PDB file of C-alpha atoms in Angstrom:
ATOM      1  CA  UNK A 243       0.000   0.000   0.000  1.00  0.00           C
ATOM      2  CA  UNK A 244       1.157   3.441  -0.965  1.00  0.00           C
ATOM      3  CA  UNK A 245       2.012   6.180   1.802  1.00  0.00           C
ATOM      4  CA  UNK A 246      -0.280   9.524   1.525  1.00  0.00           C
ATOM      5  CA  UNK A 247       1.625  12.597   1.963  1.00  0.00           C
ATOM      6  CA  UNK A 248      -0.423  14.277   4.698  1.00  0.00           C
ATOM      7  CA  UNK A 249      -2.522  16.426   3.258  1.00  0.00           C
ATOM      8  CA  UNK A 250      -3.904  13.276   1.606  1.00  0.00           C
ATOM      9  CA  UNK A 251      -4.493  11.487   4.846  1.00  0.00           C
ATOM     10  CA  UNK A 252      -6.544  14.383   6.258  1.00  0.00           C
ATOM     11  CA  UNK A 253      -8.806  14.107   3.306  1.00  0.00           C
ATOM     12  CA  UNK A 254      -8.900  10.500   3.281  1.00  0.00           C
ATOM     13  CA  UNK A 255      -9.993  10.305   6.784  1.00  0.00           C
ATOM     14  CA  UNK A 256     -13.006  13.062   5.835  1.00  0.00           C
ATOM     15  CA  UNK A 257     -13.808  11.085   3.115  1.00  0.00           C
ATOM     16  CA  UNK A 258     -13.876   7.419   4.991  1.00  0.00           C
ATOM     17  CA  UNK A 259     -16.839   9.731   6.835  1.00  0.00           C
ATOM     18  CA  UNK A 260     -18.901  10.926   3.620  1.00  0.00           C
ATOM     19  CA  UNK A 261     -17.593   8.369   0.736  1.00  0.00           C
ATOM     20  CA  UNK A 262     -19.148   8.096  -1.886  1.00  0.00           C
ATOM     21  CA  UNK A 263     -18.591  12.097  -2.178  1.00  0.00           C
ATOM     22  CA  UNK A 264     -18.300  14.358  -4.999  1.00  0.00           C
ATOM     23  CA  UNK A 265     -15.286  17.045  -4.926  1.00  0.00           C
ATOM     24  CA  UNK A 266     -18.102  19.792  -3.934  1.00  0.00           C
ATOM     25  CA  UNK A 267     -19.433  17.932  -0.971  1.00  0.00           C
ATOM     26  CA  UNK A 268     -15.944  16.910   0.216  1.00  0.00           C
ATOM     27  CA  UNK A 269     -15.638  21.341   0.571  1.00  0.00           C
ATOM     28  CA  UNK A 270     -18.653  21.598   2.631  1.00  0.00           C
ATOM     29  CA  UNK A 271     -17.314  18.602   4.798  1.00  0.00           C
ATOM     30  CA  UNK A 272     -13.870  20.282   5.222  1.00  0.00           C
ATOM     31  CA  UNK A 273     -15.427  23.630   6.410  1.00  0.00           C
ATOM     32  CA  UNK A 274     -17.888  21.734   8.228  1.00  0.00           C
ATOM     33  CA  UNK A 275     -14.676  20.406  10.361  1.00  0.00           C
ATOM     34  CA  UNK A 276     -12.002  22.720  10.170  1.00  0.00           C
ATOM     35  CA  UNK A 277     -13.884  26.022   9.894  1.00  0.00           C
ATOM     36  CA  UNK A 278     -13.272  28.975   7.840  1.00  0.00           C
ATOM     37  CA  UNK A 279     -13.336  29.787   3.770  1.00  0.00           C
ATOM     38  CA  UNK A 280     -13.593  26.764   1.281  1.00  0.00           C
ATOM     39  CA  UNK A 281     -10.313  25.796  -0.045  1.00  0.00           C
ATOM     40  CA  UNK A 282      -9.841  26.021  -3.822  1.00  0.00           C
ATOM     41  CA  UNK A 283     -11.856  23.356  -5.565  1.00  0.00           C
ATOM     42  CA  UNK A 284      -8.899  23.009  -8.017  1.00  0.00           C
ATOM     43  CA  UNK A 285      -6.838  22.256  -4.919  1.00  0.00           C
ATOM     44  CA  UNK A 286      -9.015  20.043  -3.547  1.00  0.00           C
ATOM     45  CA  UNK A 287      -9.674  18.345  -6.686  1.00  0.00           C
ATOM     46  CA  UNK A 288      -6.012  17.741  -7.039  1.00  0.00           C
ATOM     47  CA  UNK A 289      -5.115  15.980  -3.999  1.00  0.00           C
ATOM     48  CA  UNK A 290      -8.592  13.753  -4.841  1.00  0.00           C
ATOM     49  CA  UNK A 291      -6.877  12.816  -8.000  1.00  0.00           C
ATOM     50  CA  UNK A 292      -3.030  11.557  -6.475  1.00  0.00           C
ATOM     51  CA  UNK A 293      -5.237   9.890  -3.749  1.00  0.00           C
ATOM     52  CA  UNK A 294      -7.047   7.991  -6.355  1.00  0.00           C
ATOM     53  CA  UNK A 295      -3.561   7.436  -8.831  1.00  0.00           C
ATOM     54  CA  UNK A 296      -2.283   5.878  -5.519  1.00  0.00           C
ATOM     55  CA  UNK A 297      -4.928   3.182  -5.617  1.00  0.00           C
ATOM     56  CA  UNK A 298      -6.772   4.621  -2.688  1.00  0.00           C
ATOM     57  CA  UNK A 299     -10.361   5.779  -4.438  1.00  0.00           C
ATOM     58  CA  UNK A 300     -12.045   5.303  -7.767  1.00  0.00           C
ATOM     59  CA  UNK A 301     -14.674   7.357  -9.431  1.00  0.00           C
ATOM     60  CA  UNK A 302     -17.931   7.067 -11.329  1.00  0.00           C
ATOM     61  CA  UNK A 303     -18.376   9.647 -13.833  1.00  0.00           C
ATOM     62  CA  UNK A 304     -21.958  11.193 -14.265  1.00  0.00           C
ATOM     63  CA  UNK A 305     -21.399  13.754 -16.857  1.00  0.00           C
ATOM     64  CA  UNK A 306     -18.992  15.836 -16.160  1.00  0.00           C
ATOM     65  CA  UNK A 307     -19.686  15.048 -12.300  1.00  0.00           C
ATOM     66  CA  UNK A 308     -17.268  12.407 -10.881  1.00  0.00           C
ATOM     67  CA  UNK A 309     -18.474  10.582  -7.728  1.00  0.00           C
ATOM     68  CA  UNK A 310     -15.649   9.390  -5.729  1.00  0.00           C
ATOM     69  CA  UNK A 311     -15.370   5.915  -3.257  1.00  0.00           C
ATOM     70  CA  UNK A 312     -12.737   4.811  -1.008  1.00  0.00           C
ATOM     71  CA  UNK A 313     -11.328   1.577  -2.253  1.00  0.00           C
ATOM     72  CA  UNK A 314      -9.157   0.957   0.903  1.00  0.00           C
ATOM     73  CA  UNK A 315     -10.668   0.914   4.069  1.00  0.00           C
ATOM     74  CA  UNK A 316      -9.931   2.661   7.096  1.00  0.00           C
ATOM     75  CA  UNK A 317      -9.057  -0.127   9.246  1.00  0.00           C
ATOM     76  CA  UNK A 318      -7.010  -1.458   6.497  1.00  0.00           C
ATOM     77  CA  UNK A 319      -5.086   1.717   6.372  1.00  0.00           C
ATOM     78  CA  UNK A 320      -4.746   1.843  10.051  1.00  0.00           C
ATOM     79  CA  UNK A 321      -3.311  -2.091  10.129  1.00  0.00           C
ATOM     80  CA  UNK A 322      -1.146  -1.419   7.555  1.00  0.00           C
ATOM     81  CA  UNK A 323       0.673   1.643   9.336  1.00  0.00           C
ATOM     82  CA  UNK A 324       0.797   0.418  12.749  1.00  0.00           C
ATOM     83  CA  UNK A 325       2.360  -2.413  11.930  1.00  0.00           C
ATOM     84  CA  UNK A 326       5.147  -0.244   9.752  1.00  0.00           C
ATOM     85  CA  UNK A 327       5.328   2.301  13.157  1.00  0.00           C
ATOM     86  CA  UNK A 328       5.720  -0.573  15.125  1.00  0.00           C
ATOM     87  CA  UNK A 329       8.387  -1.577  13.147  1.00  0.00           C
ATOM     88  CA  UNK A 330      10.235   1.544  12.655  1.00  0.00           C
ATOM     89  CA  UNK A 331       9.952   2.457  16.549  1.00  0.00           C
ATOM     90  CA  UNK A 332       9.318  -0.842  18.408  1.00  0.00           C
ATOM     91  CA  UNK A 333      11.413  -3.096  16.812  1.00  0.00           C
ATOM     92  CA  UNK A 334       8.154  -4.462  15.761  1.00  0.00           C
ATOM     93  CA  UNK A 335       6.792  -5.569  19.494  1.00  0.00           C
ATOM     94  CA  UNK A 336       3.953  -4.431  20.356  1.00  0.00           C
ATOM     95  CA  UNK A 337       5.036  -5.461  23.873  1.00  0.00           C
ATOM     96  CA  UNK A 338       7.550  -2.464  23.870  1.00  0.00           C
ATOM     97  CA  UNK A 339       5.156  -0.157  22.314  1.00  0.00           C
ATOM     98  CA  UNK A 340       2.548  -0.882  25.421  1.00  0.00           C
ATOM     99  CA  UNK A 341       5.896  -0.503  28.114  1.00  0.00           C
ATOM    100  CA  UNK A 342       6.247   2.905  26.074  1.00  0.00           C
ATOM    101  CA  UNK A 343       2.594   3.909  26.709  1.00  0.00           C
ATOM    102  CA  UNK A 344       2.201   3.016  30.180  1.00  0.00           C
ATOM    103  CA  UNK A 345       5.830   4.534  31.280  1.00  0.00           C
ATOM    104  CA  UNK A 346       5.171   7.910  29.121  1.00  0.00           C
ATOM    105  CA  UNK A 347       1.605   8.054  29.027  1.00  0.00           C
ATOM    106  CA  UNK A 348       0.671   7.169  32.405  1.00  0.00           C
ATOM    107  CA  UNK A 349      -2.394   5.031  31.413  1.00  0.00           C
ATOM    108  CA  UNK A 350      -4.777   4.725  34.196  1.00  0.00           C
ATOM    109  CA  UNK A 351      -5.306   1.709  36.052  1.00  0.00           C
ATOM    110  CA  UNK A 352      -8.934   0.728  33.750  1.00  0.00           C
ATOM    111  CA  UNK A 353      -6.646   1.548  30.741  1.00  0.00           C
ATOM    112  CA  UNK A 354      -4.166  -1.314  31.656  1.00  0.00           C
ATOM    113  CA  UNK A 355      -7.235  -3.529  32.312  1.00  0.00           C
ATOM    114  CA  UNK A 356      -8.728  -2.817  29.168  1.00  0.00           C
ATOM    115  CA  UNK A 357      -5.814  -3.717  27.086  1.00  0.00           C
ATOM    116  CA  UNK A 358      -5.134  -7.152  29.160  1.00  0.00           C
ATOM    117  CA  UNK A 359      -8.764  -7.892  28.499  1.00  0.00           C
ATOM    118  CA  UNK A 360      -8.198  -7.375  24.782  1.00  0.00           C
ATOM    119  CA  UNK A 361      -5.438  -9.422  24.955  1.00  0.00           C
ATOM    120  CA  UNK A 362      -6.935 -11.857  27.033  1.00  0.00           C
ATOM    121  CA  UNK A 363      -9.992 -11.966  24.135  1.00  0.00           C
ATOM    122  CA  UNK A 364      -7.020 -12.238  21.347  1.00  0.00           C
ATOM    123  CA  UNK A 365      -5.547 -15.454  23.308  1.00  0.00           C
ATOM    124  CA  UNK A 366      -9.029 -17.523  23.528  1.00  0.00           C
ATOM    125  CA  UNK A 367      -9.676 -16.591  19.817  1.00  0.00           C
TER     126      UNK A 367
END
């Protein structure tokens, strides 16, 4: 799977919210969230296009209206990258990664029990 710069990754997590989307209602999301003017629609429709030449949407063309649709999901995304951060930070364990959190984070007691019970779910599985 391809890396999005992130300016793509911002868009593709509005548009995991609204997909299918045309380029218009993917400018009314972004000022819905972020607030202020509408960004260039050539803008926008720019970073649509290298997030779709990078495999992660496709389009069906209605005129000279495209409707957009994530082809990856979100969870699929996520997976993919945690695995690479794990890798590039935690030597790919994601035993070091939860030492990390609980020494630099200071997760709560119902935190800790949380994950164990996750990992006591994973185990019986």
């Amino acid at each position: 799977m391809q890396k999005l710069t992130k300016a793509e990754e911002e868009l593709m997590h509005l548009i995991w919210e609204i997909t299918p989307f045309t380029v218009a209602q993917l400018l009314d999301k972004i000022v819905a969230v972020k607030g202020g003017e509408k960004p260039p629609h050539s803008t926008i429709s720019t970073l649509v296009r290298s997030i779709e030449d990078k495999g992660f949407l496709d389009h069906k063309a209605y005129g000279r209206t495209y409707e957009y649709f994530a082809l990856v999901k979100k969870e699929d995304y996520s997976r993919t990258h945690i695995k690479s951060f794990l890798k590039n930070y935690f030597d790919g364990s994601p035993k070091q990664l939860v030492s990390f959190l609980v020494k630099d984070q200071d997760l709560s007691l119902d935190e800790l029990q949380d994950l164990m019970e996750q990992l006591d779910r994973k185990t019986d599985s």
